[in-house]
Short mmCIF file of C-alpha atoms in Angstrom, two decimals:
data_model
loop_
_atom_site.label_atom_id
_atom_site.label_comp_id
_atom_site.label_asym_id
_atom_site.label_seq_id
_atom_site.Cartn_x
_atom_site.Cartn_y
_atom_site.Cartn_z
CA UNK W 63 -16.57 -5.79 41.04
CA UNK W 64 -16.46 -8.40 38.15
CA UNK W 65 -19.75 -10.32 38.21
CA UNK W 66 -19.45 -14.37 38.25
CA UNK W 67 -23.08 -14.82 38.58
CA UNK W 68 -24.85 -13.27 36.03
CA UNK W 69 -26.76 -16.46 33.88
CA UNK W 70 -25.23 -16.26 31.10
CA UNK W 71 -21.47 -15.94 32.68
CA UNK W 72 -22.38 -18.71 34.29
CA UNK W 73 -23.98 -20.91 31.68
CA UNK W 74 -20.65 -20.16 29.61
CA UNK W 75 -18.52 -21.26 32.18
CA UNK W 76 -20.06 -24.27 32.99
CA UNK W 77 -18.22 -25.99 30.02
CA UNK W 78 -14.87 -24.82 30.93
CA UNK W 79 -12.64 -27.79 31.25
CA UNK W 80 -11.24 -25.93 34.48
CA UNK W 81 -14.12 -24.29 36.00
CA UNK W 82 -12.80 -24.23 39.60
CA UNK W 83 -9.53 -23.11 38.99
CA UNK W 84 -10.68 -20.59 35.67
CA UNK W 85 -13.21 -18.66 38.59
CA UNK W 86 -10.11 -18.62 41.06
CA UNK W 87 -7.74 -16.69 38.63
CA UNK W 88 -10.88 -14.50 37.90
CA UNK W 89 -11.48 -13.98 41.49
CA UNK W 90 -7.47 -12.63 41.60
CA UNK W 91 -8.03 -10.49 38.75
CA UNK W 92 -10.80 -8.63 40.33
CA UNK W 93 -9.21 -8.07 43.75
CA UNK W 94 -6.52 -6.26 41.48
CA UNK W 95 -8.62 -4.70 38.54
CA UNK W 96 -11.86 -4.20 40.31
CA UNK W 97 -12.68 -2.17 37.26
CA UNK W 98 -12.40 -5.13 34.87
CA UNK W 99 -15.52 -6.67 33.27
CA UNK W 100 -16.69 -10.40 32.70
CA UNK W 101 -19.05 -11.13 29.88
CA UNK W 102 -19.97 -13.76 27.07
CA UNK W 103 -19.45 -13.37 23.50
CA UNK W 104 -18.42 -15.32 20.42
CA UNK W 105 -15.32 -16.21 19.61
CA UNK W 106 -13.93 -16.33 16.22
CA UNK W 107 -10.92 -18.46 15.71
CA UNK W 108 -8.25 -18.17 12.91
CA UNK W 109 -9.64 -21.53 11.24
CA UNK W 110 -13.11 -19.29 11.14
CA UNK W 111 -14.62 -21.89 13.74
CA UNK W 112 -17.00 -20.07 16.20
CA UNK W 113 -17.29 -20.44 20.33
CA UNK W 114 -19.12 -19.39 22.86
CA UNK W 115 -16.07 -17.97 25.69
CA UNK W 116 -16.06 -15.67 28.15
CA UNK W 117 -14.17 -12.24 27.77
CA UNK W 118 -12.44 -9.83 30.08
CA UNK W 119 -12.66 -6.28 28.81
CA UNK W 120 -11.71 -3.35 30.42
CA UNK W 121 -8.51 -0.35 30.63
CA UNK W 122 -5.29 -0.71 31.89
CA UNK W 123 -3.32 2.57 33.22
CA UNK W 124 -0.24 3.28 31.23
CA UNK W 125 1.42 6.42 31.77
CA UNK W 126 3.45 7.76 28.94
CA UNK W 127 5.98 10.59 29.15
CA UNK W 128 4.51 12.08 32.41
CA UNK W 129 1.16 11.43 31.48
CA UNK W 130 -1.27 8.47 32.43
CA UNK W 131 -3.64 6.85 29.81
CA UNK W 132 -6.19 4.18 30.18
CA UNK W 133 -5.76 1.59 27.47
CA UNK W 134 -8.91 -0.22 26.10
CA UNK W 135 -7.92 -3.95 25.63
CA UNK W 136 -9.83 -7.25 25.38
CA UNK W 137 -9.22 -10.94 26.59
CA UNK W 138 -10.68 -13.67 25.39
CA UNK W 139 -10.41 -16.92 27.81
CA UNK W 140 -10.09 -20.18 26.33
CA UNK W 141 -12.21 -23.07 27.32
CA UNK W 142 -8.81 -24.38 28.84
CA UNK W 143 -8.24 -21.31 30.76
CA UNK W 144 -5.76 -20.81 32.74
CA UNK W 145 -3.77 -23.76 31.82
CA UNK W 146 -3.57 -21.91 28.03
CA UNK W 147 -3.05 -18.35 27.59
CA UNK W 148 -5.95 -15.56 27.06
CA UNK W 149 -6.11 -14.38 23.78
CA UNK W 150 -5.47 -10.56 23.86
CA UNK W 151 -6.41 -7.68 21.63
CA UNK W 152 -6.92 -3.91 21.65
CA UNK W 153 -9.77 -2.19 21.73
CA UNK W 154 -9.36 0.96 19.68
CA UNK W 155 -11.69 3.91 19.88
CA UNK W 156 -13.13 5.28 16.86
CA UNK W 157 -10.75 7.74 16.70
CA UNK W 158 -7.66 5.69 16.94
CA UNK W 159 -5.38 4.11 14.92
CA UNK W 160 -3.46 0.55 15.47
CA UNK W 161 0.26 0.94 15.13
CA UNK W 162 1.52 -2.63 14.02
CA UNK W 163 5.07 -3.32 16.33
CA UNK W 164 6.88 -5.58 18.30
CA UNK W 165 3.94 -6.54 20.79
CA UNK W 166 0.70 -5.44 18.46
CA UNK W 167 -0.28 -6.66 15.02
CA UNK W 168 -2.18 -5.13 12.64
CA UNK W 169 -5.41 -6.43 13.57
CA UNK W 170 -4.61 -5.25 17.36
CA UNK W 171 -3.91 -8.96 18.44
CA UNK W 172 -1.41 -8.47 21.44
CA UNK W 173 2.23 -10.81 21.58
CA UNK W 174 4.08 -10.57 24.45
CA UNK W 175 6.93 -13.18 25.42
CA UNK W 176 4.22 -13.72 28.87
CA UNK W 177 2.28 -15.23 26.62
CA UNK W 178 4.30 -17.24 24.45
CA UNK W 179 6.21 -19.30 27.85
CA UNK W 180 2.66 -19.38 29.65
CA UNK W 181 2.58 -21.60 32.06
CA UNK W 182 0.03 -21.54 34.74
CA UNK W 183 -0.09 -21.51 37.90
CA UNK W 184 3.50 -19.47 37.01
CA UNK W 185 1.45 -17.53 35.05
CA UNK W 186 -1.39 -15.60 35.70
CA UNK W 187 -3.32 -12.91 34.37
CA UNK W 188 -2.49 -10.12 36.46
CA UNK W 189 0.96 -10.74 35.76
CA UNK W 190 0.55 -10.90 31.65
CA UNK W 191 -1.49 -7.59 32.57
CA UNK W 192 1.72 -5.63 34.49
CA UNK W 193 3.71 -6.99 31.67
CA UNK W 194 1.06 -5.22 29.52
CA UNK W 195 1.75 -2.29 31.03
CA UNK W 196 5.33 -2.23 31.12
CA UNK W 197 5.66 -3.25 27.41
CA UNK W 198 3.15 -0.27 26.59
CA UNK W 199 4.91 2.35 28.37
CA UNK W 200 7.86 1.88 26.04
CA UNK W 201 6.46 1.34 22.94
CA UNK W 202 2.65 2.95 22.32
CA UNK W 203 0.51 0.33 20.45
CA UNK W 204 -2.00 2.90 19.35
CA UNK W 205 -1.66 6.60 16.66
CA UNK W 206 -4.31 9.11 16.54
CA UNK W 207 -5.70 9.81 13.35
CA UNK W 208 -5.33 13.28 11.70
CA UNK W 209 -5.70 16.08 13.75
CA UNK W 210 -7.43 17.90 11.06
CA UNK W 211 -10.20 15.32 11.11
CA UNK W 212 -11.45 17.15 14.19
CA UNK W 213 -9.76 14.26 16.65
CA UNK W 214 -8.77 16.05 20.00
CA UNK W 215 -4.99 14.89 20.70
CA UNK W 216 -5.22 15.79 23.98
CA UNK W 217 -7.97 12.25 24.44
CA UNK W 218 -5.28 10.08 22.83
CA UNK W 219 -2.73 8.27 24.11
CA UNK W 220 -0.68 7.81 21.26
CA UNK W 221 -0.73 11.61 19.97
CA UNK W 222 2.04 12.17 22.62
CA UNK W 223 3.91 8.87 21.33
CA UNK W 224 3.13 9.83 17.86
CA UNK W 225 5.25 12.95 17.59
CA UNK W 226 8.66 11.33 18.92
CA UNK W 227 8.20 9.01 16.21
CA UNK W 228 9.04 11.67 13.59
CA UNK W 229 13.18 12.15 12.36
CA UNK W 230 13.76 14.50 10.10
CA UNK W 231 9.94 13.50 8.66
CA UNK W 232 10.29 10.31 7.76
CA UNK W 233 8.09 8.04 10.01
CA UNK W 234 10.21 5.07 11.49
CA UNK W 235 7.45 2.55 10.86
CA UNK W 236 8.79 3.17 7.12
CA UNK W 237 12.31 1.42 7.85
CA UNK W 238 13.62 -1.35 6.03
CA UNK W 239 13.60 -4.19 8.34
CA UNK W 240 14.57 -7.47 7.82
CA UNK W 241 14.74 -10.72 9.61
CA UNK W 242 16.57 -13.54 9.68
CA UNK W 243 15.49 -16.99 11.74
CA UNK W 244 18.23 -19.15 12.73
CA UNK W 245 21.46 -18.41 13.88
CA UNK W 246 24.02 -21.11 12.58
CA UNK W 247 26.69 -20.83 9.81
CA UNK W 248 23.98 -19.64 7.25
CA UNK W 249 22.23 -17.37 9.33
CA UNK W 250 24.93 -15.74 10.27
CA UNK W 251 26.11 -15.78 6.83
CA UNK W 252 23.22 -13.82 5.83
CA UNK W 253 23.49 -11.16 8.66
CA UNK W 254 26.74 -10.14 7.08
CA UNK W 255 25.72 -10.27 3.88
CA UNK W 256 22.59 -8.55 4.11
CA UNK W 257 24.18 -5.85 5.82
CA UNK W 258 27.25 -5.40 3.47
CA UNK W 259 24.77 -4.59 1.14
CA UNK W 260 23.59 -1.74 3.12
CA UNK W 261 20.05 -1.92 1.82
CA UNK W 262 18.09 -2.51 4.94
CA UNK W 263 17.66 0.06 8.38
CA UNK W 264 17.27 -2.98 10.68
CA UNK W 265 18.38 -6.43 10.42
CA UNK W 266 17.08 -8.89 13.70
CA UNK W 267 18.60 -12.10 14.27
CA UNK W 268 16.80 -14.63 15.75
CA UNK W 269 18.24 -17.64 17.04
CA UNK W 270 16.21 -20.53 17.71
CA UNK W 271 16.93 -22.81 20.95
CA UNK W 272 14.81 -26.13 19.33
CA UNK W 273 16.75 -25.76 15.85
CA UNK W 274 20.57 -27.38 15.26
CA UNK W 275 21.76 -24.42 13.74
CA UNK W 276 23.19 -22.08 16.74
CA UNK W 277 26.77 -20.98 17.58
CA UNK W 278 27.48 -17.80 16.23
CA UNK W 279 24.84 -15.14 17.73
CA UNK W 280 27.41 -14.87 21.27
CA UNK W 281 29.96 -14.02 19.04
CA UNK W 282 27.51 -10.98 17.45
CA UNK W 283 26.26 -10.09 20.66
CA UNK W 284 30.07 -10.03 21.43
CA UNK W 285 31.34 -7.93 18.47
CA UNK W 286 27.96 -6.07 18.37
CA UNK W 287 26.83 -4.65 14.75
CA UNK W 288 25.19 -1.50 14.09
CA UNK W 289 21.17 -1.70 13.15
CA UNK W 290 21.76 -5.44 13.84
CA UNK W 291 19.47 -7.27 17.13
CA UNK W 292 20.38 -10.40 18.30
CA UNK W 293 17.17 -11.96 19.90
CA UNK W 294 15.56 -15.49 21.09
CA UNK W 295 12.13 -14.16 20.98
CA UNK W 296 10.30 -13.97 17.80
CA UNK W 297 8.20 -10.93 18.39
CA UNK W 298 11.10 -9.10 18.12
CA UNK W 299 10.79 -10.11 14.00
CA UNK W 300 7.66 -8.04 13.79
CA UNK W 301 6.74 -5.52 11.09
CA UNK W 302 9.77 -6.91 8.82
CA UNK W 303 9.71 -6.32 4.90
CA UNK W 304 11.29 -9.99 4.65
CA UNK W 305 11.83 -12.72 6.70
CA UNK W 306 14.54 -15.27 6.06
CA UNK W 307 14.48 -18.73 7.50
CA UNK W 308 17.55 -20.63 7.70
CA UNK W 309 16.98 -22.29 10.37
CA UNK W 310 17.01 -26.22 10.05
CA UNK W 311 16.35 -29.00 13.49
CA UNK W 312 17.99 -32.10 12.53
CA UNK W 313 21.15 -34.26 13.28
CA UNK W 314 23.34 -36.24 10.60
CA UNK W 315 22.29 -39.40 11.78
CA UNK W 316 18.76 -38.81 10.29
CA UNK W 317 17.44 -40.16 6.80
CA UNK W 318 16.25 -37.67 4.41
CA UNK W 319 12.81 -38.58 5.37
CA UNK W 320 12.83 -37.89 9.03
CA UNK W 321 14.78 -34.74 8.00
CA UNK W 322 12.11 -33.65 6.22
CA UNK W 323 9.59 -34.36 8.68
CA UNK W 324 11.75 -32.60 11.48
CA UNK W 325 12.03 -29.67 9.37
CA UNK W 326 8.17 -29.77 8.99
CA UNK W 327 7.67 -29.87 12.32
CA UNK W 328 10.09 -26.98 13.70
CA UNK W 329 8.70 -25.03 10.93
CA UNK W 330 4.92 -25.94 12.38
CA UNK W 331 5.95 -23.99 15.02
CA UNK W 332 7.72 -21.02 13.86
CA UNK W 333 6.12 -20.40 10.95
CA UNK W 334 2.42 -19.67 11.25
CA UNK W 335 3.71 -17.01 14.14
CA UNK W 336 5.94 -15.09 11.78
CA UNK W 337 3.27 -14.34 9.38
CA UNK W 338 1.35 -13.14 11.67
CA UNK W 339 3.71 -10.60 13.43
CA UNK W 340 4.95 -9.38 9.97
CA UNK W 341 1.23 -10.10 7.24
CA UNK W 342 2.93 -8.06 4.65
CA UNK W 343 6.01 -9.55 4.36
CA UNK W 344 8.10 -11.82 1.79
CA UNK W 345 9.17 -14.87 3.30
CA UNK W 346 12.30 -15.99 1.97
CA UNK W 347 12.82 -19.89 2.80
CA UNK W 348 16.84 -21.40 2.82
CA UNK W 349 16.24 -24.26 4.69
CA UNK W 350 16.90 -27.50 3.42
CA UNK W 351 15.08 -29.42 1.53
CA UNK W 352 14.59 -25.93 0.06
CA UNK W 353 11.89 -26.72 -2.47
CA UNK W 354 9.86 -28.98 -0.13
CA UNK W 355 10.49 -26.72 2.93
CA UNK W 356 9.20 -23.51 1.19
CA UNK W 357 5.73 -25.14 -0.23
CA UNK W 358 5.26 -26.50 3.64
CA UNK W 359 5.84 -22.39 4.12
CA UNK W 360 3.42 -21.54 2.26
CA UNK W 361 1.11 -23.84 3.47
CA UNK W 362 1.28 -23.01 7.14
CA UNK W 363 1.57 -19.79 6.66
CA UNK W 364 -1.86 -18.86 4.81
CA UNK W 365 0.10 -16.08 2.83
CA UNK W 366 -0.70 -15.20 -0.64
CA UNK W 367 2.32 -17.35 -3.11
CA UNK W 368 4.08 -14.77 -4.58
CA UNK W 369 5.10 -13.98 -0.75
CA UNK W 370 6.48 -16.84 -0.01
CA UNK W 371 9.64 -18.16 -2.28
CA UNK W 372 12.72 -19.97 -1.81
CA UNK W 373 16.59 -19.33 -2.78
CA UNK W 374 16.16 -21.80 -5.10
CA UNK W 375 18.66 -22.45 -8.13
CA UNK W 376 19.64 -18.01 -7.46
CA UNK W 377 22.70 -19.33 -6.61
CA UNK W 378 23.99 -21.60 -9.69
CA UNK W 379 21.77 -19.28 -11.99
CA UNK W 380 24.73 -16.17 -10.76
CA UNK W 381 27.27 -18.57 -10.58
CA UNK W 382 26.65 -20.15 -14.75
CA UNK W 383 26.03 -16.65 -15.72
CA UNK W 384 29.30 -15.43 -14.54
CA UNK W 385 30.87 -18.57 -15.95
CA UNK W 386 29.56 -18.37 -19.39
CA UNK W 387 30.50 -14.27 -19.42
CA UNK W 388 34.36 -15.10 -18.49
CA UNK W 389 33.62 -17.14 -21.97
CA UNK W 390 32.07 -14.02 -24.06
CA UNK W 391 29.08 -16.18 -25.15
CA UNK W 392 26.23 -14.67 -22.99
CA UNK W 393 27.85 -11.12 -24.05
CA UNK W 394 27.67 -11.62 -27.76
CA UNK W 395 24.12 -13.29 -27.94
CA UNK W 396 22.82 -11.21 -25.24
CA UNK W 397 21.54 -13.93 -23.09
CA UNK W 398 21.94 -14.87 -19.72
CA UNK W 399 22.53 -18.53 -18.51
CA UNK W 400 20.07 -19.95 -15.83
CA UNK W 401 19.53 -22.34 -13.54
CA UNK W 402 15.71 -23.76 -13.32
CA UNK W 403 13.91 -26.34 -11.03
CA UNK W 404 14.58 -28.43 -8.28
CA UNK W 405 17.97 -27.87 -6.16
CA UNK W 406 18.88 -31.03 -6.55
CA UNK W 407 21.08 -33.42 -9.83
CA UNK W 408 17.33 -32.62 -11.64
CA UNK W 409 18.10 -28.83 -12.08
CA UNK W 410 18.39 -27.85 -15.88
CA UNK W 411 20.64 -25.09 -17.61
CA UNK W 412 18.38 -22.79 -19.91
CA UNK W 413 19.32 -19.73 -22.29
CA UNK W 414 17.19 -16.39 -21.55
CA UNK W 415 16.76 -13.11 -22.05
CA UNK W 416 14.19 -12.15 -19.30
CA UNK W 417 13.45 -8.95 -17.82
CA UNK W 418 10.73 -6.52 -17.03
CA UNK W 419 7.96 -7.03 -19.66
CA UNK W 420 8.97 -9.76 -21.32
CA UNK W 421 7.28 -12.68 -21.71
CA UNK W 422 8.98 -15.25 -19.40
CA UNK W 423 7.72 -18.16 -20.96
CA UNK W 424 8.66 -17.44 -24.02
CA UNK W 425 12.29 -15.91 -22.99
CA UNK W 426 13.80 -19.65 -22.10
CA UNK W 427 15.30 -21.30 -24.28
CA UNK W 428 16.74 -24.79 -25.08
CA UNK W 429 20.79 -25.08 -25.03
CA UNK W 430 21.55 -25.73 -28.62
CA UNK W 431 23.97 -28.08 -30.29
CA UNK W 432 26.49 -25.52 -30.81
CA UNK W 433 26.19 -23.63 -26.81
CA UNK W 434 25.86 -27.36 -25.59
CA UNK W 435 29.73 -28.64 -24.94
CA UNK W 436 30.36 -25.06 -22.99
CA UNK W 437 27.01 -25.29 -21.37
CA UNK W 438 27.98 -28.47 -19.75
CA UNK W 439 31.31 -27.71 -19.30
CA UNK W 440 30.33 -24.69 -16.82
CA UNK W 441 27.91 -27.14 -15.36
CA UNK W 442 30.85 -29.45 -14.31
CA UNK W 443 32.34 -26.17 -13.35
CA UNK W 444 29.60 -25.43 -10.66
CA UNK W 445 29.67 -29.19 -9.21
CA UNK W 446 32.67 -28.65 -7.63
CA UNK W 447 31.67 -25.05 -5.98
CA UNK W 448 29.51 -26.56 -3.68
CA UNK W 449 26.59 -24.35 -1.10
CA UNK W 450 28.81 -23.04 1.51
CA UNK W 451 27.00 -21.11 4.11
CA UNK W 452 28.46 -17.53 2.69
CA UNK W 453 27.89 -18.29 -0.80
CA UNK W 454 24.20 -19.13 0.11
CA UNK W 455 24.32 -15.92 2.34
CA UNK W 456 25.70 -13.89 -0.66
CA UNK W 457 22.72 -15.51 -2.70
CA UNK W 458 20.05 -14.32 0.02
CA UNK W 459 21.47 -10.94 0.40
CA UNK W 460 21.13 -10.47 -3.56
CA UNK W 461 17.70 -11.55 -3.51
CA UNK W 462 17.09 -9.39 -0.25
CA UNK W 463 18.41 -6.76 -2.20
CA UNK W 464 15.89 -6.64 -5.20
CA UNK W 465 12.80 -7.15 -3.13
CA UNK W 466 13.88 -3.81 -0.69
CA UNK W 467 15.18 -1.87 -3.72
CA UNK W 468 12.29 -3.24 -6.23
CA UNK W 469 15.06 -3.36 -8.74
CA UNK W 470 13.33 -5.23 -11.02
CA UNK W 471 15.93 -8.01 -11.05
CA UNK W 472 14.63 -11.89 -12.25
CA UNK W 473 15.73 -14.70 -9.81
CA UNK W 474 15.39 -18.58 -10.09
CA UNK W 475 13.68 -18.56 -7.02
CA UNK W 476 11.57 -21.70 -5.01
CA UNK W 477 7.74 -20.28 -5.50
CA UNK W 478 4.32 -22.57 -6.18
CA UNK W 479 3.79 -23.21 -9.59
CA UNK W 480 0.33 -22.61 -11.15
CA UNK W 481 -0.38 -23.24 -15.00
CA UNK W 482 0.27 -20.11 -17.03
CA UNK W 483 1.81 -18.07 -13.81
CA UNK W 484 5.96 -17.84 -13.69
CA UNK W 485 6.71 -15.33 -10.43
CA UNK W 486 10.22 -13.55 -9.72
CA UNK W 487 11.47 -12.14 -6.64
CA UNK W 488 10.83 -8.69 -8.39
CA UNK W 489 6.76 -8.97 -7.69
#
């Protein structure tokens, strides 16, 4: 049985702001998992601060295929337990393997949806643990490591799992998988464009009930897509390649300051939980203010810069480009027309000649006298076009595109600028 009175359990849980009610919902736990343990430790928090908390540790049965499997796992209990959520991981054996997903990360930090609505006394530990269960008899959180390192399968829960994950063999936790947050105009603007691109395996769509862009996901769930998922839950965005956030939380009535603000705060919320389901991943900001929305990305998201850019000027850059062709210019010097800085009036037109191994820098050029009247004659060109939701879905699905393919292609993207450093989509 789980021991409440050992000194130092008790000298731990002495400072819990819920003591009484924290030892009830312990007290249920080990009338149902008798086998579970209670200890102290020190907790380590994302911010690095360190806590002395109290830990359940222990196995939960999970029976895969026929078979049954005891699953090491570990929960750490906040000082506000149970009012906030425990804070799960597994607890892989030395010869086992995580396998990132839709409910484990890559550091073995569990996500269920139980744990994202918590909401005690609703919610309890024994019922985040039978959700546990459930979640980890469909989808095994954990791979053996190579048989011919002298592993036995037969101890492993995951060498059973680990087979049916072969097609053909190509391992499925090598798909292309992108996602896209929001699930307005834009959003679903992207979907279709990313898709008629026919770059990625798996496309998830995401459609968030606190944002102002919604409408169109029924109509996908509706007319259902192949390789597209239509979800509420942003777990299900785990493991992606690139995330794309066009979701925005504001009305009309709002100045551009409380916009912004509104936007920061949604994104507070979304945004530190996406990098952690998917660490690897580029995130690819639309949102608007674009250029202030994807630094506040960046920021909450602790990811390294070059993986977190916006759309940017991608857009006009395509657009003036394909403008000045029709003319014959760009053909006969060889140069491309782009679009640089802010999407806003303060965006400048630039000749270059950029691509791989060239010297950015270096490749922009000035508009001279003699370019200049056609220069800003496709500029007033472009002023009318406008950023309709499918044009700015086009322009995500081309910049989708050359991250998935690595096709070397330079975009005027959104990215933090550093002296000496210019970054393209291509990196």
């Amino acid at each position: 049985m789980m021991d409440l009175n050992s000194e130092s359990v008790k000298k731990v849980l002495s400072k819990y702001k819920f003591r009484d009610v924290a030892v009830e919902e312990l007290q249920k736990v080990s009338r149902l998992h008798p086998d579970m343990k209670l200890i102290s430790g020190t907790y380590t928090s994302s911010d690095s601060l360190q806590k002395d908390l109290l830990k359940l540790v222990g196995n939960i049965p999970v029976r895969y295929q026929g078979r049954s499997y005891n699953l090491p796992i570990l929960l750490w209990l906040l000082d506000s337990f149970p009012f906030t959520p425990p804070v799960c991981f597994l607890r892989p054996t030395s010869s086992m393997v995580i396998r990132e997903g839709k409910h484990v990360d890559s550091k073995g930090r569990i996500h269920l949806p139980g744990l994202h609505t918590w909401d005690h006394p609703k919610s309890s530990v024994n019922g985040l643990l039978a959700e546990m269960i459930a979640k980890f008899e469909e989808e095994a959180p954990l791979s053996t490591k190579s048989a011919a390192q002298g592993d036995d399968p037969n101890n492993l829960l995951t060498y059973v799992s680990n087979l049916s994950l072969h097609e053909g063999g190509n391992r499925l936790d090598q798909e292309v998988k992108v996602s896209v947050i929001g699930g307005g105009d834009l959003g679903i603007a992207a979907v279709l464009s990313i898709m008629a691109k026919g770059c990625v395996d798996k496309l998830v769509l995401i459609d968030m009930p606190e944002t102002s862009t919604k409408g169109g996901t029924m109509d996908l769930e509706i007319f259902s897509l192949p390789k597209v998922e239509v979800s509420k839950d942003l777990s299900a965005s785990a493991g992606s390649k690139v995330v794309v956030i066009t979701a925005n939380a504001w009305s009309d009535e709002q100045s551009y300051l409380s916009v912004v603000q509104t936007n920061v705060d949604m994104y507070r919320g979304i945004i530190p939980r996406l990098a952690q389901l998917s660490p690897k991943a580029m995130l690819l900001i639309a949102s608007q203010p674009v250029d202030i929305m994807t630094h506040v990305a960046w920021r909450q998201s602790h990811l390294l810069p070059p993986q977190v850019i916006g759309v940017g000027c991608n857009l006009d850059s395509e657009r003036l480009s394909h403008i000045i062709n029709i003319s014959l210019v760009a053909n006969s010097t060889g140069k491309q027309a782009w679009v640089i800085g802010e999407l806003s009036e303060n965006k400048v037109a630039l000749w270059g000649n950029m691509g791989p191994g060239t010297d950015q820098l270096q490749a922009l050029t000035p508009v001279s006298n003699s370019t200049k009247p056609l220069m800003d004659r496709a500029l007033e060109m472009l002023k009318g076009r406008g950023q309709r939701s499918w044009s700015v879905g086009l322009s995500i699905a081309d910049i989708i595109h050359s991250i998935v393919t690595d096709k070397k292609k330079i975009h005027s993207v959104t990215t933090l600028a550093e002296p000496g450093r210019v970054v393209t989509a291509a990196e």
